[in-house]
Every structure is written in C-alpha cells, then in structure tokens.
Amino acid sequence: MQFTDRWALPELFLSAVRKLTATEYLATARIPGEHPYYTDRVPGPERSAGIDPLLLLECCRQAGPYGGREFSGIEPGGRFLIESLELALPGIRTAGRTQGAADLALAVTAQGRPGTGAARRMTYAFDMTLPAGRLGTAALRVRHVSRELYDGLRPARARKAVARPGAPVLPCTPVAPHLVGRTRPDNVVLTRVAVEGGRAKALLRLPADNPALFDAGYDHVPAMVLLEAARQLALCTAAETYGALPALTTVAGLDLRCHRFVEPHLPVTVRLSAYATAERPAGLGDGLPQLRSFRAVFEQSGTAVAEGRLHLTTAGPEARPRRAETRRPVALAAVHAPGAEGEPS
C-alpha cells in the first residue's frame, strides 16, 4: 500500500480501505499469526495470550494517515508526526484473546483543522473490532507536513538517519528479555533498569536493526519505540512491586504526548511511577482484572520530551504486593552479548 511510511512488507498490516463519507472510512488490517516482534512474549497460560495491544495501535497508525492522504487531500509524499495518541481496550481480555491470524476491522473518523497543503493537523478516531468481538477505541493526533517543511524543522545534522534498517544496535547491554515480557534480546529497548517501591528508571536502547521498530531511516526516535519502552518498564515495575507476572499482564490502555523530537544520538532516560486512581480510567469499564496505572516521562538533555500513562491488567490469581522490607532498589539483570559495552544512545 502506498501512502504509508512502511517499506518492509512484513510490517505492513493494512489490507483494505473504503470511504464512507467525507470524514469516515472503514479499514481492514491483517493481524499475523506469527511475527518476530509482535508475537514475541514469555510463555504463559493460554488465557493470558492474545493480540499485542501495540500491534493494534500500529494498525491504527497505518490506517489513519493512509486515509488522510487518500481521502482528505493530505500531500502523499509528506511526513506525519504524532503529537499525541490514546488507546482504550476494554475487550483485550475477551475479543483480544484471538489466536492466530485474524482481520481487524477499523471504523475511522478523520477530522482536520484548517491548514495549507504543506502543513495540516488531523485527528483520527478508531473503533476496533475482531471476529471475536469489540476491542475498544484509539485516537491519533497527527501533524502532516511536506518534505520541504519537515526539512526546515530539522537541521541538516539531525536529518542524517542515525537509526536505519540493517544498522547495528548502538552499543549497550539490554535487560534480560524475560523481565520485560520478551524472549528475544533484539526486541528489548531498555538498559540499566532499576526498580524501587513502585518507581523505576532506565535508559532507552535503540535496536536499529529491528525492522518492526525501524523499517525506514529515522532522524528521531519514533513514538512507537517510546511506547514499547514505557510498556517494558511498566511490566518490570508491576512484577517487582505487585508480583504481577509479565506472562499474565498486558496493556489495557495508554496515552502519550510528544513535546519535541527525541534525538537518537543522545541518551534518553525513562522514568516510571505507579499511581492510584479513584475511578477506573476512562473507556476501560469494569471487566478488566487487577488494573494498575503508571505514569511515564522521557527525559533528554534535562528536558521532558514526552510523557504519558499506561494501564496494565493482570489475569489469573490476585497478585500480592511484595513485602515492604523487600522493596529496596533492584537493578534488573542484563543480557551480556559479545561487544555490548559502553553508553546507550
């Protein structure tokens, strides 16, 4: 499909788009039965398995801007920048337990703000359904810009694609995959993780040779990589603080606000803290077990470059908080790979 920013066919999930009205269209995305990134998870009971919530968000990320370019007069050759996003999946434990390949139906509403052909802001709202039932909703707020305008936003030095497909992972040692719900080190985006009493800190690791995260040259860190880092750190924190096993835990909702470009050649610190809510987060309903919430902040050069929230749900027996005396700072184990030394970028 043209009009998406995906180049590797295994990372293209959008399969069909049909216009309904001036602001509404239907899209279909093919959920793969196997994928080296989206189906890589630590083994667990069958009831805990299901579709990766970030795969659902990636399908929305492809369907929204595609429709904007196809139906709303957005310049086909331009770039789109995610300013904020939201995801609420009350059906992730029911409809989301679908196994194997499946077709995801997306009902999309696109609303645009006045702008020129070179720059325009759009909001894409999604309602997601699988054959097993309704999953929930998502929203993307995107700034579409022409290539010329984008080049003006980024200095020549920054436009040199530091993170590109096939490039080696920038030197650093990933945290052990099972601690972040993964089995493969090349899917880990954190290093130097420390957890203490519901708070956590880590450095971002950029696996630039991972085509699911970097299938085109990037002169900045994509929002989806930031979300993966927040998810992995939340899984670490939930396991250490509450005893919630990563194999039984998944994302039920999230939001992210991007304040500025995140440079791939400078270190990024990820901070996470658990927080209690008086009411259930909007859109998640009452059917999700053991819901826990976390705030995430991404810092670069002393400035918050992005921030958001995650809501995790854990299946199975009620997880118990760890005893207070064991809540000391914990530096999580790392995977030691040959040549993996030095500072992360």
JSON list of C-alpha atoms in Angstrom, two decimals, residues 64-160:
[
{"chain": "A", "resi": 64, "resn": "GLY", "atom": "CA", "xyz": [-5.32, 6.83, 9.85]},
{"chain": "A", "resi": 65, "resn": "PRO", "atom": "CA", "xyz": [-2.71, 8.70, 7.80]},
{"chain": "A", "resi": 66, "resn": "TYR", "atom": "CA", "xyz": [-3.39, 6.45, 4.81]},
{"chain": "A", "resi": 67, "resn": "GLY", "atom": "CA", "xyz": [-7.00, 7.62, 4.78]},
{"chain": "A", "resi": 68, "resn": "GLY", "atom": "CA", "xyz": [-5.91, 11.22, 5.32]},
{"chain": "A", "resi": 69, "resn": "ARG", "atom": "CA", "xyz": [-3.72, 11.08, 2.25]},
{"chain": "A", "resi": 70, "resn": "GLU", "atom": "CA", "xyz": [-6.21, 9.12, 0.16]},
{"chain": "A", "resi": 71, "resn": "PHE", "atom": "CA", "xyz": [-9.40, 11.00, 1.05]},
{"chain": "A", "resi": 72, "resn": "SER", "atom": "CA", "xyz": [-8.56, 14.30, 2.77]},
{"chain": "A", "resi": 73, "resn": "GLY", "atom": "CA", "xyz": [-6.14, 15.93, 0.37]},
{"chain": "A", "resi": 74, "resn": "ILE", "atom": "CA", "xyz": [-3.03, 15.39, 2.50]},
{"chain": "A", "resi": 75, "resn": "GLU", "atom": "CA", "xyz": [0.17, 15.56, 0.44]},
{"chain": "A", "resi": 76, "resn": "PRO", "atom": "CA", "xyz": [1.11, 11.93, -0.41]},
{"chain": "A", "resi": 77, "resn": "GLY", "atom": "CA", "xyz": [4.87, 12.44, -0.25]},
{"chain": "A", "resi": 78, "resn": "GLY", "atom": "CA", "xyz": [4.98, 14.26, 3.08]},
{"chain": "A", "resi": 79, "resn": "ARG", "atom": "CA", "xyz": [5.70, 13.12, 6.62]},
{"chain": "A", "resi": 80, "resn": "PHE", "atom": "CA", "xyz": [3.36, 12.75, 9.55]},
{"chain": "A", "resi": 81, "resn": "LEU", "atom": "CA", "xyz": [4.34, 13.48, 13.13]},
{"chain": "A", "resi": 82, "resn": "ILE", "atom": "CA", "xyz": [2.42, 12.02, 16.06]},
{"chain": "A", "resi": 83, "resn": "GLU", "atom": "CA", "xyz": [1.62, 14.73, 18.59]},
{"chain": "A", "resi": 84, "resn": "SER", "atom": "CA", "xyz": [-0.46, 12.54, 20.92]},
{"chain": "A", "resi": 85, "resn": "LEU", "atom": "CA", "xyz": [-2.25, 9.21, 20.99]},
{"chain": "A", "resi": 86, "resn": "GLU", "atom": "CA", "xyz": [-4.68, 7.27, 23.14]},
{"chain": "A", "resi": 87, "resn": "LEU", "atom": "CA", "xyz": [-5.71, 3.64, 23.42]},
{"chain": "A", "resi": 88, "resn": "ALA", "atom": "CA", "xyz": [-8.52, 2.07, 25.49]},
{"chain": "A", "resi": 89, "resn": "LEU", "atom": "CA", "xyz": [-9.12, -1.69, 25.20]},
{"chain": "A", "resi": 90, "resn": "PRO", "atom": "CA", "xyz": [-11.94, -2.92, 27.47]},
{"chain": "A", "resi": 91, "resn": "GLY", "atom": "CA", "xyz": [-12.17, -6.03, 25.25]},
{"chain": "A", "resi": 92, "resn": "ILE", "atom": "CA", "xyz": [-8.49, -7.02, 25.34]},
{"chain": "A", "resi": 93, "resn": "ARG", "atom": "CA", "xyz": [-9.20, -9.93, 27.72]},
{"chain": "A", "resi": 94, "resn": "THR", "atom": "CA", "xyz": [-12.17, -11.22, 25.70]},
{"chain": "A", "resi": 95, "resn": "ALA", "atom": "CA", "xyz": [-12.07, -10.38, 21.99]},
{"chain": "A", "resi": 96, "resn": "GLY", "atom": "CA", "xyz": [-8.33, -9.80, 22.20]},
{"chain": "A", "resi": 97, "resn": "ARG", "atom": "CA", "xyz": [-7.63, -13.43, 23.11]},
{"chain": "A", "resi": 98, "resn": "THR", "atom": "CA", "xyz": [-7.98, -14.37, 19.44]},
{"chain": "A", "resi": 99, "resn": "GLN", "atom": "CA", "xyz": [-5.26, -16.83, 18.44]},
{"chain": "A", "resi": 100, "resn": "GLY", "atom": "CA", "xyz": [-3.64, -16.97, 15.01]},
{"chain": "A", "resi": 101, "resn": "ALA", "atom": "CA", "xyz": [-4.22, -14.69, 12.04]},
{"chain": "A", "resi": 102, "resn": "ALA", "atom": "CA", "xyz": [-7.34, -12.51, 12.05]},
{"chain": "A", "resi": 103, "resn": "ASP", "atom": "CA", "xyz": [-8.82, -9.48, 10.33]},
{"chain": "A", "resi": 104, "resn": "LEU", "atom": "CA", "xyz": [-9.10, -6.32, 12.41]},
{"chain": "A", "resi": 105, "resn": "ALA", "atom": "CA", "xyz": [-11.96, -4.01, 11.38]},
{"chain": "A", "resi": 106, "resn": "LEU", "atom": "CA", "xyz": [-11.35, -0.30, 11.96]},
{"chain": "A", "resi": 107, "resn": "ALA", "atom": "CA", "xyz": [-14.12, 2.30, 11.75]},
{"chain": "A", "resi": 108, "resn": "VAL", "atom": "CA", "xyz": [-12.22, 5.57, 11.28]},
{"chain": "A", "resi": 109, "resn": "THR", "atom": "CA", "xyz": [-13.33, 9.17, 11.65]},
{"chain": "A", "resi": 110, "resn": "ALA", "atom": "CA", "xyz": [-10.92, 11.83, 10.38]},
{"chain": "A", "resi": 111, "resn": "GLN", "atom": "CA", "xyz": [-11.26, 15.45, 11.46]},
{"chain": "A", "resi": 112, "resn": "GLY", "atom": "CA", "xyz": [-8.93, 18.12, 10.12]},
{"chain": "A", "resi": 113, "resn": "ARG", "atom": "CA", "xyz": [-8.02, 21.61, 11.23]},
{"chain": "A", "resi": 114, "resn": "PRO", "atom": "CA", "xyz": [-7.62, 24.39, 8.69]},
{"chain": "A", "resi": 115, "resn": "GLY", "atom": "CA", "xyz": [-4.16, 24.44, 7.17]},
{"chain": "A", "resi": 116, "resn": "THR", "atom": "CA", "xyz": [-2.17, 24.65, 3.98]},
{"chain": "A", "resi": 117, "resn": "GLY", "atom": "CA", "xyz": [-1.22, 21.81, 1.70]},
{"chain": "A", "resi": 118, "resn": "ALA", "atom": "CA", "xyz": [2.23, 21.82, 3.31]},
{"chain": "A", "resi": 119, "resn": "ALA", "atom": "CA", "xyz": [1.06, 21.59, 6.94]},
{"chain": "A", "resi": 120, "resn": "ARG", "atom": "CA", "xyz": [-2.17, 20.28, 8.41]},
{"chain": "A", "resi": 121, "resn": "ARG", "atom": "CA", "xyz": [-3.25, 18.82, 11.72]},
{"chain": "A", "resi": 122, "resn": "MET", "atom": "CA", "xyz": [-5.59, 15.83, 11.73]},
{"chain": "A", "resi": 123, "resn": "THR", "atom": "CA", "xyz": [-7.30, 13.79, 14.44]},
{"chain": "A", "resi": 124, "resn": "TYR", "atom": "CA", "xyz": [-8.07, 10.16, 13.66]},
{"chain": "A", "resi": 125, "resn": "ALA", "atom": "CA", "xyz": [-10.51, 8.26, 15.89]},
{"chain": "A", "resi": 126, "resn": "PHE", "atom": "CA", "xyz": [-10.83, 4.47, 15.64]},
{"chain": "A", "resi": 127, "resn": "ASP", "atom": "CA", "xyz": [-13.31, 1.87, 16.80]},
{"chain": "A", "resi": 128, "resn": "MET", "atom": "CA", "xyz": [-11.71, -1.60, 16.67]},
{"chain": "A", "resi": 129, "resn": "THR", "atom": "CA", "xyz": [-13.47, -4.96, 16.22]},
{"chain": "A", "resi": 130, "resn": "LEU", "atom": "CA", "xyz": [-12.26, -8.53, 15.73]},
{"chain": "A", "resi": 131, "resn": "PRO", "atom": "CA", "xyz": [-14.38, -11.55, 14.74]},
{"chain": "A", "resi": 132, "resn": "ALA", "atom": "CA", "xyz": [-14.49, -12.42, 18.47]},
{"chain": "A", "resi": 133, "resn": "GLY", "atom": "CA", "xyz": [-15.95, -9.04, 19.41]},
{"chain": "A", "resi": 134, "resn": "ARG", "atom": "CA", "xyz": [-15.26, -5.36, 20.00]},
{"chain": "A", "resi": 135, "resn": "LEU", "atom": "CA", "xyz": [-11.83, -4.41, 21.37]},
{"chain": "A", "resi": 136, "resn": "GLY", "atom": "CA", "xyz": [-12.11, -0.69, 22.09]},
{"chain": "A", "resi": 137, "resn": "THR", "atom": "CA", "xyz": [-11.00, 2.67, 20.75]},
{"chain": "A", "resi": 138, "resn": "ALA", "atom": "CA", "xyz": [-7.90, 4.62, 19.78]},
{"chain": "A", "resi": 139, "resn": "ALA", "atom": "CA", "xyz": [-7.12, 8.19, 18.74]},
{"chain": "A", "resi": 140, "resn": "LEU", "atom": "CA", "xyz": [-4.17, 9.78, 16.97]},
{"chain": "A", "resi": 141, "resn": "ARG", "atom": "CA", "xyz": [-3.45, 13.49, 16.73]},
{"chain": "A", "resi": 142, "resn": "VAL", "atom": "CA", "xyz": [-1.09, 13.96, 13.82]},
{"chain": "A", "resi": 143, "resn": "ARG", "atom": "CA", "xyz": [0.66, 16.85, 12.12]},
{"chain": "A", "resi": 144, "resn": "HIS", "atom": "CA", "xyz": [1.09, 16.24, 8.38]},
{"chain": "A", "resi": 145, "resn": "VAL", "atom": "CA", "xyz": [3.93, 18.25, 6.84]},
{"chain": "A", "resi": 146, "resn": "SER", "atom": "CA", "xyz": [5.50, 18.39, 3.40]},
{"chain": "A", "resi": 147, "resn": "ARG", "atom": "CA", "xyz": [9.02, 17.10, 2.92]},
{"chain": "A", "resi": 148, "resn": "GLU", "atom": "CA", "xyz": [10.27, 20.64, 2.41]},
{"chain": "A", "resi": 149, "resn": "LEU", "atom": "CA", "xyz": [8.68, 21.86, 5.64]},
{"chain": "A", "resi": 150, "resn": "TYR", "atom": "CA", "xyz": [9.96, 18.82, 7.53]},
{"chain": "A", "resi": 151, "resn": "ASP", "atom": "CA", "xyz": [13.49, 19.51, 6.33]},
{"chain": "A", "resi": 152, "resn": "GLY", "atom": "CA", "xyz": [13.10, 23.05, 7.66]},
{"chain": "A", "resi": 153, "resn": "LEU", "atom": "CA", "xyz": [12.03, 21.72, 11.07]},
{"chain": "A", "resi": 154, "resn": "ARG", "atom": "CA", "xyz": [15.10, 19.52, 11.35]},
{"chain": "A", "resi": 155, "resn": "PRO", "atom": "CA", "xyz": [18.66, 20.81, 11.00]},
{"chain": "A", "resi": 156, "resn": "ALA", "atom": "CA", "xyz": [20.85, 19.11, 8.42]},
{"chain": "A", "resi": 157, "resn": "ARG", "atom": "CA", "xyz": [22.83, 17.29, 11.13]},
{"chain": "A", "resi": 158, "resn": "ALA", "atom": "CA", "xyz": [19.67, 15.87, 12.67]},
{"chain": "A", "resi": 159, "resn": "ARG", "atom": "CA", "xyz": [18.27, 14.75, 9.31]},
{"chain": "A", "resi": 160, "resn": "LYS", "atom": "CA", "xyz": [21.07, 12.23, 8.87]}
]
